[in-house]
mmCIF file of C-alpha atoms in Angstrom:
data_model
loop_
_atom_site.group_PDB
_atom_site.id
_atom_site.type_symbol
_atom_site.label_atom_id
_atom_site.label_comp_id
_atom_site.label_asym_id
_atom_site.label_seq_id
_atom_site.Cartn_x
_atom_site.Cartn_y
_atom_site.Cartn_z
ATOM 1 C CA UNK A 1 159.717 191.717 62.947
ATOM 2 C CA UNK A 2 163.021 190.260 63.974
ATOM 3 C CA UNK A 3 163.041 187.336 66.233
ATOM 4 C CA UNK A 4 166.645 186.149 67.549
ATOM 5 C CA UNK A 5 166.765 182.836 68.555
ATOM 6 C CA UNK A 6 166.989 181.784 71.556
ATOM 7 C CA UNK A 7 170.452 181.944 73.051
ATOM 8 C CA UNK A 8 170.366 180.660 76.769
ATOM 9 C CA UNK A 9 168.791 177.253 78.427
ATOM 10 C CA UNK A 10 167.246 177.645 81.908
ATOM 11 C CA UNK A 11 166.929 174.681 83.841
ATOM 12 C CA UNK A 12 164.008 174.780 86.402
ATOM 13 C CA UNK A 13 164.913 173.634 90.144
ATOM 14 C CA UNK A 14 161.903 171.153 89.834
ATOM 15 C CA UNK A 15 163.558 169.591 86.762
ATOM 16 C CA UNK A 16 159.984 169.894 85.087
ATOM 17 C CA UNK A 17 161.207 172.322 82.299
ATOM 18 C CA UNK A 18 163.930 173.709 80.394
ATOM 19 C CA UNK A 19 163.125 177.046 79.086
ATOM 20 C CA UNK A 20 164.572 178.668 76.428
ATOM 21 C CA UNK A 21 165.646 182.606 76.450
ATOM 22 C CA UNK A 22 167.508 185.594 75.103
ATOM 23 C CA UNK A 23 170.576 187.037 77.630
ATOM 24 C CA UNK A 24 169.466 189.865 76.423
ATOM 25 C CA UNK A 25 165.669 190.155 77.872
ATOM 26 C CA UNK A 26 167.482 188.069 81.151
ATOM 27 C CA UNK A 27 170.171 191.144 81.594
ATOM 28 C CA UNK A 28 167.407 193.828 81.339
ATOM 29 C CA UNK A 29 164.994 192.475 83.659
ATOM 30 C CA UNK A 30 166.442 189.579 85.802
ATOM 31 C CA UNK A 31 170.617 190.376 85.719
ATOM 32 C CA UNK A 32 171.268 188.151 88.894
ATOM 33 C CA UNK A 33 170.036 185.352 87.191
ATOM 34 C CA UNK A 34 172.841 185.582 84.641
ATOM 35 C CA UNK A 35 175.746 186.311 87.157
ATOM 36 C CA UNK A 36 176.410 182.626 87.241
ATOM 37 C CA UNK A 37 176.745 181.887 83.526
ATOM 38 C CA UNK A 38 180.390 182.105 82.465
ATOM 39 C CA UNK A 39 179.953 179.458 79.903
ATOM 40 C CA UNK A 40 181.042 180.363 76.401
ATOM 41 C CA UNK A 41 179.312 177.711 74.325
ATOM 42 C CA UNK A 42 176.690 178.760 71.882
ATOM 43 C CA UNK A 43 173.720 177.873 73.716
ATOM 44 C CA UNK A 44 174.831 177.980 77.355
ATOM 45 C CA UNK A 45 172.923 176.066 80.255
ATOM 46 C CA UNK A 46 171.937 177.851 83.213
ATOM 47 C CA UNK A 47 170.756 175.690 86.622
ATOM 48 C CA UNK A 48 168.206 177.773 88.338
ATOM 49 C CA UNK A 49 167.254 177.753 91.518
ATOM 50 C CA UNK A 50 163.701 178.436 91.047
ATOM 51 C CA UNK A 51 160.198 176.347 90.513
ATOM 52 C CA UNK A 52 159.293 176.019 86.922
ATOM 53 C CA UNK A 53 156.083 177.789 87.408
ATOM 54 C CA UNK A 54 157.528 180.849 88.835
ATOM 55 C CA UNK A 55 160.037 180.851 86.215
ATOM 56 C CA UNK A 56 157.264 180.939 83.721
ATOM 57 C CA UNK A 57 155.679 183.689 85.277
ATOM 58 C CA UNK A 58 158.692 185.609 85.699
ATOM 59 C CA UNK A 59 159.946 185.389 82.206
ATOM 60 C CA UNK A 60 156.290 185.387 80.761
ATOM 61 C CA UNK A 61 155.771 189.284 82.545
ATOM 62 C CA UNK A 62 159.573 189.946 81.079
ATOM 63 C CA UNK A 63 158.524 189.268 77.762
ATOM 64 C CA UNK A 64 155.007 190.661 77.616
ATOM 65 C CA UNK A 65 154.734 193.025 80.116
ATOM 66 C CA UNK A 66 153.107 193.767 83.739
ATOM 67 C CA UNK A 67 149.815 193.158 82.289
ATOM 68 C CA UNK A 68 150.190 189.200 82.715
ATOM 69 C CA UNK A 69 151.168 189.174 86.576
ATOM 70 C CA UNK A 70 149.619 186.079 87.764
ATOM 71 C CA UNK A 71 146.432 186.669 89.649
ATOM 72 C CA UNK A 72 146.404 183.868 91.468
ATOM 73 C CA UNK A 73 147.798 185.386 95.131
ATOM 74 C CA UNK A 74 149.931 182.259 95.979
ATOM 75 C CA UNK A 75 151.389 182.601 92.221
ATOM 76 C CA UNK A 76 151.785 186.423 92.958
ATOM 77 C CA UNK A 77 153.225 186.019 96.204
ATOM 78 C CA UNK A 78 155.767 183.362 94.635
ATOM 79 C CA UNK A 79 156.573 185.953 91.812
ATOM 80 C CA UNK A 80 157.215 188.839 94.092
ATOM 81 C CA UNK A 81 159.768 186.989 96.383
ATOM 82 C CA UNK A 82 161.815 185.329 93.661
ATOM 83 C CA UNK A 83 161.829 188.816 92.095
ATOM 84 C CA UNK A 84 163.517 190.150 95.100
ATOM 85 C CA UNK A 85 165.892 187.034 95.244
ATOM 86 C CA UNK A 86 166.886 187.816 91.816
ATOM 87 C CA UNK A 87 167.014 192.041 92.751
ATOM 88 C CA UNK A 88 164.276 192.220 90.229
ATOM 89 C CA UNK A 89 163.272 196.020 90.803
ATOM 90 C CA UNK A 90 161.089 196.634 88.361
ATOM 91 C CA UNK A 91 159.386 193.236 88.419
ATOM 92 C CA UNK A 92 159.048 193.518 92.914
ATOM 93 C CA UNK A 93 157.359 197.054 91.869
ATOM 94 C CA UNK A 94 155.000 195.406 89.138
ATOM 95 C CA UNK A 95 154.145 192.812 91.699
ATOM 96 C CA UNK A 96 153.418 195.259 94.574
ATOM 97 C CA UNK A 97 150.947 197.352 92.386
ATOM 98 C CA UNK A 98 149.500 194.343 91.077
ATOM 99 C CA UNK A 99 149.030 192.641 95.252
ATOM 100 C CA UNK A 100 146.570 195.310 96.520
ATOM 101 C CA UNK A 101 143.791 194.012 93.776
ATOM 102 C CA UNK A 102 144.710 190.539 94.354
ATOM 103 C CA UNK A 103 144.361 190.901 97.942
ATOM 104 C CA UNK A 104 141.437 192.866 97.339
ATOM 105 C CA UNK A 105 139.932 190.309 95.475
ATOM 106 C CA UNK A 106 140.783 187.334 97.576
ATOM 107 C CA UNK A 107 141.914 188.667 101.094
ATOM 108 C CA UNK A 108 142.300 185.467 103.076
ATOM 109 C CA UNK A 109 144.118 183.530 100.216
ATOM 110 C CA UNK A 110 146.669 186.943 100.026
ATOM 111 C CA UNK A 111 146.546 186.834 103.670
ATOM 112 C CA UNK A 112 148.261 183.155 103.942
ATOM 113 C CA UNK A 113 150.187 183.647 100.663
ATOM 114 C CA UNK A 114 152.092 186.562 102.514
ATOM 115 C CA UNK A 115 153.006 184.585 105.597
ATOM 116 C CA UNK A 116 154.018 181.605 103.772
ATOM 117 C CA UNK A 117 155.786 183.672 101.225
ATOM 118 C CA UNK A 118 157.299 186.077 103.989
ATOM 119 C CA UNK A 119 156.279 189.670 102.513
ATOM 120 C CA UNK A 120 156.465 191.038 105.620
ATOM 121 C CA UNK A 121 153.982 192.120 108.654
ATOM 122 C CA UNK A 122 153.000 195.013 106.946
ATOM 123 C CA UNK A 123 151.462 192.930 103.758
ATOM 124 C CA UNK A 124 150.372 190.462 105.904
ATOM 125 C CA UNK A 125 148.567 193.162 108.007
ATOM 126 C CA UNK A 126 146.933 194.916 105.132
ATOM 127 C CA UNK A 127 145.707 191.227 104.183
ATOM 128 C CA UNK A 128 144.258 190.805 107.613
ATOM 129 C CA UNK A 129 142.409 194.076 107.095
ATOM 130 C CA UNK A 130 141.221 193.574 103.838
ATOM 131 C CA UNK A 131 139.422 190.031 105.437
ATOM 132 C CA UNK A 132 137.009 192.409 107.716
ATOM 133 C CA UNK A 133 136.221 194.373 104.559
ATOM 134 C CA UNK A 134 135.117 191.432 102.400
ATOM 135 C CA UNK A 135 132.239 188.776 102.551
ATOM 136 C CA UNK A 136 134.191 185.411 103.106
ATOM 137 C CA UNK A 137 132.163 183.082 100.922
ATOM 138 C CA UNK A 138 135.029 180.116 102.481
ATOM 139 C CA UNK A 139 136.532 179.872 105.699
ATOM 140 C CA UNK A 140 139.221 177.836 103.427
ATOM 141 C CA UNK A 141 142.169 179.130 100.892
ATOM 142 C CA UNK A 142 144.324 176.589 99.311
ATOM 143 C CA UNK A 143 147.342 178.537 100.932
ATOM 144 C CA UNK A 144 146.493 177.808 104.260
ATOM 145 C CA UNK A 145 147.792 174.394 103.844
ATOM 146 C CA UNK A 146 151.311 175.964 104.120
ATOM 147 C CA UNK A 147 151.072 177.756 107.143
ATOM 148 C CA UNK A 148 150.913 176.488 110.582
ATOM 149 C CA UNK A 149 147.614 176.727 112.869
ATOM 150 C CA UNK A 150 149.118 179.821 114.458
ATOM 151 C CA UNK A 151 148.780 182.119 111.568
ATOM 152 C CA UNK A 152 144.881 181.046 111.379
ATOM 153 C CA UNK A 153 144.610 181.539 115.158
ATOM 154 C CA UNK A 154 146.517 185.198 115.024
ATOM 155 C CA UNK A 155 143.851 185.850 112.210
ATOM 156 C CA UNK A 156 141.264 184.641 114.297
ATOM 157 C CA UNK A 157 142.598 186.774 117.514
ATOM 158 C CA UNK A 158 142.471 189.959 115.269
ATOM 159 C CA UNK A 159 139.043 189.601 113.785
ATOM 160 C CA UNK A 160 137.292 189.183 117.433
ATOM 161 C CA UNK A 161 139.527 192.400 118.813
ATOM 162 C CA UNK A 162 137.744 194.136 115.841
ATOM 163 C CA UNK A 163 134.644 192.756 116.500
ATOM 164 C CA UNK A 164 135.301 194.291 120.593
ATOM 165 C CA UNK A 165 136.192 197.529 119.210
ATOM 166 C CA UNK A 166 133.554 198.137 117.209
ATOM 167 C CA UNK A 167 131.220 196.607 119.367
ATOM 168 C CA UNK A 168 132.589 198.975 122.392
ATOM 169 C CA UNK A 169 132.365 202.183 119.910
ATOM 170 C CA UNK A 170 128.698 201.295 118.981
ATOM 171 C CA UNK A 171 127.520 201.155 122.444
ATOM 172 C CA UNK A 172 129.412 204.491 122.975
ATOM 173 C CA UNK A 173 127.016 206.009 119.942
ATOM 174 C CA UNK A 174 124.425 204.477 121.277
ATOM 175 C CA UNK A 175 124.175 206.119 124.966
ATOM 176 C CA UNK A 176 125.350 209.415 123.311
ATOM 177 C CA UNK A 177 122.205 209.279 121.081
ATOM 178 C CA UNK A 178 119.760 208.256 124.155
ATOM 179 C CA UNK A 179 121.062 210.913 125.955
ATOM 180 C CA UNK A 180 120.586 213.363 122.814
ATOM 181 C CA UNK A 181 117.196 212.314 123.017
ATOM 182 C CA UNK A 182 115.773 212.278 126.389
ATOM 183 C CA UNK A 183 114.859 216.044 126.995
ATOM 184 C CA UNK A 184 115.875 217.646 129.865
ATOM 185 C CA UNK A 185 114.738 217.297 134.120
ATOM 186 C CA UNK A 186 112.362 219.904 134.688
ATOM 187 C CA UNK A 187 110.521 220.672 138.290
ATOM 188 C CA UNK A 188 106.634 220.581 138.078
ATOM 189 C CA UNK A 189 105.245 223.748 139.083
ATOM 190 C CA UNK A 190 104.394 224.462 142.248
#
């Protein structure tokens, strides 16, 4: 098959990398990222404002598909908000279907990757939720480290106003069912 070389350097915000790519891939999937380039030369230079490691990932699902989202929920998180930097639509909607198994998979690491990565209450709340649903093997996530005490706290709060809720409704059930069973008053003969 025909492979064009490469005819565009990107150069990481980190300075860790310079990645090679095609304008071409870049316009179809990423076309902010090219607004700045007005450079002529045969192999133009383009400063990014991005992390190396998100760049990878970015360019690495442009070039192979949705299938190689990162599953990593920091990674993810990372991914989806430089897509929407970059107006990204169809790599924001690859990311969103890819975040429910992610956070499925690893609720309280999705849970602090959304509030660090600012995704929004709803994601963060559907992160929360998906901590009651899951055995917590750690109390700990690597992406904690980025968010302040108040985000654990909030977490926290919302896991012991579950906890009342359900503990309310079960005594509820509970007196319903002991009065279900108890038979009736009746008067002794006489």
């Amino acid at each position: 098959p025909y492979n064009p070389a490469p005819d565009v350097t990107l150069l990481c915000a980190d300075g860790a990398v310079e990645i090679s790519a095609h304008r071409l891939i870049l316009t179809l999937c990423i076309p902010k990222l090219l607004e700045s380039l007005k450079n002529g030369s045969p192999l133009p230079v383009l400063s990014v404002d991005t992390k190396s490691y998100i760049l990878i990932d970015l360019l690495h699902v442009c070039y192979k598909g949705s299938d190689n989202l990162p599953f990593d929920a920091s990674r993810l998180a990372a991914f989806w908000m430089t897509s929407k930097r970059y107006d990204a639509h169809s790599l924001c909607k690859a990311a969103r279907r890819h975040w429910d198994s992610v956070a499925t998979l690893r609720p309280l690491e999705a849970y602090f990757s959304a509030i660090h990565n600012e995704l929004g209450e709803q994601i963060v709340h559907d992160a929360a939720k998906r901590t009651l649903a899951s055995i917590m093997t750690s109390v700990y996530a690597p992406s904690m480290e980025h968010c302040t005490a108040q985000a654990y706290d909030r977490l926290l709060d919302y896991h012991s106003e579950c906890a009342r809720a359900v503990s309310e409704e079960l005594q509820c059930v509970s007196m319903y069912v002991a009065d279900m069973a108890t038979p009736p008053y009746r008067k002794p003969f006489e």
